[in-house]
Amino acid sequence: MVAFTGAGISEESGIPTYRDTNGLWTKYDPSKYASIDYFLQDPSYYWHFFREVRYPLLFESAQPNPGHLALADLERTGKLRCVITQNIDGLHQEAGSTRVIELHGNTRIIRCLECSKEFTAEKVYEMTETRIPPLCTDCGGLLKPAVVFFGEQLPQDAVHDAYAEAEACDLFLVVGSSLVVYPAAHIPVRAKECGARLVIINKEPTVMDTLADAVLNAKAGTTLPQIIATPAPQRNTPKT
Ligand code: NAD
């Protein structure tokens, strides 16, 4: 099995998703704070968002929930090869998953666009108390979170690994993703093309439900542990 996760799996850890009714995108304009073109034109918009949403603090206090832990258990028992995630919160790693392919980077790291010096999000949060946008303490360059913004390429190693896993797996399990963000959303399509069964667990319907072999409209944190706890059906049991 290969799992593919989105913001929905971290919702029960208290991290808001983008597209739910209470999602971040209802308050902030993604074409501004999540776009590389806009960021380079006016970086302060992103950093005001960063301060107001308190991103580093939100992530620091968030704990993996039973959904993350269930995927880590599946890896430990040898049933799950890896987690491909669109998330940028690092919660799969905290839950114990060792093979995590991050397609969109990780927001806990902030990098200087000039000299590549790295800062923790907590440190940069402190810096934004006195200056927005924050600047590199070594070279004065612009700082940017190590996440993929709209208009930027996905990390090629991660994309390569994700496709290789999708093409080779028997079962591709999508958890908590609206499946509308491309190019990541093409990966489940590729898995299906290559013969995998596609299972989607999401609180609400997704645009790929018709492609799936099974769809569960349910919360990840309650459903995943239940699925794991359910014994697999016995095959070839002789009838009495
Ligand atoms: P999305 O916000 O587009 O979709 C999330 C989906 O999860 C929704 O369809 C929603 O119905 C479902 N959902 C919400 N709560 C759920 C729950 N408890 N159980 C199961 N499903 C639930 O998110 P996306 O598809 O990941 O794509 C948006 C982008 O948002 C990604 O690129 C990702 O990098 C970024 N993002 C990440 C985080 C994070 O790292 N935690 C948070 C917000 C956004």
Coordinates of C-alpha atoms and ligand atoms in Angstrom, one line a residue:
M1 CA 0.0 0.0 0.0
V2 CA 0.9 3.6 -0.5
A3 CA -0.8 6.4 1.3
F4 CA -1.3 9.9 -0.2
T5 CA -2.4 12.5 2.4
G6 CA -3.7 16.1 2.3
A7 CA -4.6 18.8 4.8
G8 CA -7.7 16.8 6.0
I9 CA -5.6 14.2 7.9
S10 CA -4.2 17.0 10.1
E11 CA -7.6 18.7 10.7
E12 CA -8.1 16.6 13.8
S13 CA -4.7 17.8 15.1
G14 CA -6.1 21.3 15.0
I15 CA -4.5 22.5 11.8
P16 CA -7.1 24.1 9.6
T17 CA -7.5 22.9 6.0
Y18 CA -7.6 25.4 3.1
R19 CA -10.9 24.6 1.5
D20 CA -13.3 23.7 4.3
T21 CA -15.9 26.3 5.4
N22 CA -13.5 27.4 8.2
G23 CA -10.4 26.9 6.0
L24 CA -7.7 29.4 5.8
W25 CA -8.5 30.3 2.2
T26 CA -11.8 31.9 3.3
K27 CA -9.9 34.6 5.2
Y28 CA -6.8 35.0 3.1
D29 CA -6.2 35.3 -0.7
P30 CA -4.1 32.3 -1.8
S31 CA -3.3 34.1 -5.1
K32 CA -1.4 36.5 -2.8
Y33 CA 0.1 34.6 0.1
A34 CA 0.8 31.3 -1.6
S35 CA 2.0 32.7 -5.0
I36 CA 5.7 33.1 -5.7
D37 CA 5.1 36.0 -8.1
Y38 CA 3.1 37.9 -5.5
F39 CA 5.6 37.0 -2.8
L40 CA 8.5 38.5 -4.7
Q41 CA 6.4 41.6 -5.5
D42 CA 5.1 42.1 -1.9
P43 CA 6.6 39.6 0.7
S44 CA 5.0 41.5 3.6
Y45 CA 1.5 40.1 2.7
Y46 CA 2.8 36.5 3.4
W47 CA 4.5 37.6 6.6
H48 CA 1.4 39.3 8.0
F49 CA -0.5 36.1 7.2
F50 CA 2.2 34.1 8.9
R51 CA 2.0 36.3 12.1
E52 CA -1.8 36.4 12.2
V53 CA -2.3 32.7 11.6
R54 CA 0.6 32.0 14.0
Y55 CA 1.8 29.2 11.8
P56 CA 4.9 28.1 13.7
L57 CA 3.0 28.2 17.0
L58 CA 0.1 26.3 15.5
F59 CA 2.4 23.6 14.2
E60 CA 4.4 23.5 17.4
S61 CA 1.4 22.7 19.5
A62 CA -0.1 20.3 17.0
Q63 CA 0.2 16.6 17.8
P64 CA -0.2 13.6 15.5
N65 CA -3.7 12.2 15.7
P66 CA -4.9 8.6 15.5
G67 CA -5.0 8.9 11.6
H68 CA -1.3 9.7 11.5
L69 CA -0.5 7.0 14.0
A70 CA -2.5 4.4 12.1
L71 CA -0.4 5.1 9.0
A72 CA 2.8 4.8 11.0
D73 CA 1.5 1.4 12.4
L74 CA 0.7 0.2 8.9
E75 CA 4.3 1.0 7.9
R76 CA 5.7 -0.8 11.0
T77 CA 3.7 -4.0 10.1
G78 CA 5.1 -3.9 6.6
K79 CA 1.8 -3.2 4.8
L80 CA 2.5 0.4 3.9
R81 CA 5.5 1.3 1.8
C82 CA 5.4 5.1 2.3
V83 CA 3.3 8.2 2.8
I84 CA 3.3 10.7 0.0
T85 CA 2.1 13.9 1.5
Q86 CA 1.0 17.4 0.3
N87 CA 1.2 18.5 4.0
I88 CA 3.8 20.8 5.2
D89 CA 3.4 20.2 8.9
G90 CA 5.8 17.3 9.6
L91 CA 3.2 15.4 11.6
H92 CA 3.7 12.1 9.8
Q93 CA 7.3 12.0 10.9
E94 CA 6.3 12.9 14.4
A95 CA 3.8 10.0 14.4
G96 CA 6.6 7.6 13.5
S97 CA 6.4 7.2 9.7
T98 CA 9.9 6.9 8.5
R99 CA 9.3 7.0 4.7
V100 CA 7.6 10.3 4.0
I101 CA 7.7 11.9 0.6
E102 CA 7.0 15.6 1.0
L103 CA 5.7 17.1 -2.2
H104 CA 5.2 20.6 -1.0
G105 CA 8.1 21.1 1.4
N106 CA 7.9 21.8 5.1
T107 CA 6.9 25.0 6.8
R108 CA 9.0 24.5 9.9
I109 CA 12.1 25.5 7.9
I110 CA 12.6 29.1 6.6
R111 CA 15.3 29.7 4.0
C112 CA 17.2 32.7 2.8
L113 CA 16.6 33.2 -1.0
E114 CA 20.1 34.6 -1.4
C115 CA 22.5 32.5 0.8
S116 CA 20.2 29.5 1.7
K117 CA 20.8 29.9 5.4
E118 CA 18.1 28.1 7.3
F119 CA 16.1 29.4 10.3
T120 CA 13.4 27.7 12.4
A121 CA 9.9 29.0 12.0
E122 CA 9.9 29.9 15.7
K123 CA 13.0 32.1 15.3
V124 CA 11.5 33.9 12.3
Y125 CA 8.3 34.4 14.2
E126 CA 10.3 36.3 16.8
M127 CA 12.0 38.3 14.0
T128 CA 8.6 39.4 12.6
E129 CA 7.9 41.1 15.9
T130 CA 10.3 43.9 14.9
R131 CA 10.4 43.6 11.1
I132 CA 8.2 42.6 8.3
P133 CA 9.4 41.1 6.0
P134 CA 12.1 39.4 8.0
L135 CA 15.6 39.4 6.5
C136 CA 18.5 37.0 6.7
T137 CA 20.8 37.8 9.7
D138 CA 23.9 36.9 7.6
C139 CA 23.4 38.5 4.2
G140 CA 20.2 40.6 4.5
G141 CA 18.4 38.5 1.8
L142 CA 14.7 37.8 1.7
L143 CA 13.5 34.9 3.8
K144 CA 10.9 32.4 2.4
P145 CA 9.4 29.3 4.0
A146 CA 10.7 26.0 2.5
V147 CA 7.3 25.2 1.0
V148 CA 6.3 25.1 -2.6
F149 CA 4.3 28.2 -3.6
F150 CA 2.0 28.4 -6.6
G151 CA 4.2 29.1 -9.6
E152 CA 7.1 27.1 -8.2
Q153 CA 8.3 23.6 -9.3
L154 CA 7.7 20.7 -6.9
P155 CA 11.0 19.1 -5.7
Q156 CA 11.9 16.8 -8.5
D157 CA 13.3 14.0 -6.3
A158 CA 10.1 13.9 -4.3
V159 CA 8.0 13.8 -7.5
H160 CA 10.1 11.1 -9.0
D161 CA 9.9 8.9 -5.9
A162 CA 6.1 9.5 -5.5
Y163 CA 5.4 8.4 -9.1
A164 CA 7.7 5.4 -8.7
E165 CA 5.7 4.3 -5.6
A166 CA 2.3 5.0 -7.2
E167 CA 3.2 3.0 -10.3
A168 CA 4.3 0.0 -8.3
C169 CA 1.7 -0.3 -5.5
D170 CA -1.3 -2.6 -5.3
L171 CA -3.5 -0.2 -3.3
F172 CA -3.3 3.6 -3.3
L173 CA -5.0 5.1 -0.3
V174 CA -5.9 8.8 -0.4
V175 CA -6.7 10.4 3.0
G176 CA -8.0 13.9 3.6
S177 CA -7.4 15.6 0.2
S178 CA -9.7 17.5 -2.0
L179 CA -7.6 16.3 -5.0
V180 CA -7.8 19.6 -6.8
V181 CA -4.2 20.8 -6.3
Y182 CA -2.1 19.8 -9.3
P183 CA 0.4 18.4 -10.2
A184 CA 0.1 16.4 -6.9
A185 CA -3.5 15.3 -7.7
H186 CA -2.3 13.5 -10.8
I187 CA -0.4 10.9 -8.7
P188 CA -3.6 8.9 -7.7
V189 CA -4.7 8.9 -11.4
R190 CA -1.3 7.4 -12.3
A191 CA -1.6 4.8 -9.6
K192 CA -5.0 3.8 -11.0
E193 CA -3.7 3.7 -14.6
C194 CA -0.9 1.3 -13.5
G195 CA -3.4 -1.1 -12.0
A196 CA -3.6 -0.1 -8.3
R197 CA -6.9 -0.1 -6.5
L198 CA -7.8 3.4 -5.4
V199 CA -9.4 4.0 -2.0
I200 CA -10.4 7.5 -0.9
I201 CA -11.1 8.5 2.7
N202 CA -12.3 12.1 2.9
K203 CA -14.9 13.9 4.9
E204 CA -16.7 15.0 1.8
P205 CA -16.9 13.9 -1.8
T206 CA -13.9 14.6 -4.1
V207 CA -13.6 15.1 -7.8
M208 CA -12.0 11.7 -8.2
D209 CA -14.6 9.6 -6.4
T210 CA -15.8 8.1 -9.7
L211 CA -12.3 6.8 -10.4
A212 CA -12.1 5.1 -7.0
D213 CA -12.8 1.5 -6.1
A214 CA -14.0 2.5 -2.7
V215 CA -14.9 5.8 -1.1
L216 CA -15.4 6.5 2.6
N217 CA -16.8 9.9 3.4
A218 CA -15.6 9.9 7.0
K219 CA -13.1 11.5 9.3
A220 CA -9.5 10.1 9.0
G221 CA -8.8 10.0 12.7
T222 CA -11.6 7.7 13.5
T223 CA -11.8 5.7 10.3
L224 CA -8.1 4.7 9.8
P225 CA -7.7 3.1 13.2
Q226 CA -11.0 1.2 12.7
I227 CA -9.8 -0.1 9.3
I228 CA -6.5 -1.3 10.7
A229 CA -8.2 -3.0 13.7
T230 CA -10.6 -4.9 11.4
P231 CA -9.2 -8.3 10.6
A232 CA -8.8 -9.0 6.9
P233 CA -11.5 -11.3 5.5
Q234 CA -10.4 -15.0 5.3
R235 CA -10.0 -16.1 1.8
N236 CA -10.6 -19.6 0.5
T237 CA -12.2 -20.8 3.7
P238 CA -13.9 -24.1 2.9
K239 CA -17.6 -24.0 3.2
T240 CA -19.1 -26.3 5.9
Ligands
NAD1 P1 -7.6 20.8 0.9 O1 -7.8 21.8 2.0 O2 -7.8 21.2 -0.5 O3 -8.6 19.5 1.2 C1 -8.8 18.9 2.4 C2 -9.8 17.9 2.3 O4 -9.9 17.2 3.6 C3 -11.3 18.4 2.1 O5 -11.8 17.8 1.0 C4 -12.0 18.1 3.4 O6 -13.3 17.7 3.2 C5 -11.2 16.9 3.9 N1 -11.2 16.8 5.4 C6 -11.3 17.8 6.3 N2 -11.2 17.3 7.6 C7 -11.1 15.9 7.4 C8 -10.9 14.9 8.3 N3 -10.9 15.1 9.7 N4 -10.8 13.6 7.8 C9 -10.9 13.4 6.5 N5 -11.0 14.4 5.6 C10 -11.1 15.6 6.0 O7 -6.2 20.1 1.1 P2 -5.2 19.4 0.2 O8 -5.9 18.5 -0.8 O9 -4.1 18.9 1.0 O10 -4.6 20.6 -0.8 C11 -4.3 21.9 -0.4 C12 -2.9 22.3 -0.1 O11 -3.0 22.7 1.2 C13 -1.8 21.3 -0.2 O12 -0.9 21.8 -1.1 C14 -1.2 21.4 1.2 O13 0.2 21.7 1.0 C15 -1.7 22.6 1.9 N6 -2.1 22.6 3.3 C16 -1.4 21.9 4.2 C17 -1.8 21.9 5.5 C18 -1.0 21.0 6.5 O14 0.2 20.8 6.2 N7 -1.6 20.5 7.5 C19 -2.8 22.6 6.0 C20 -3.5 23.4 5.0 C21 -3.1 23.4 3.7

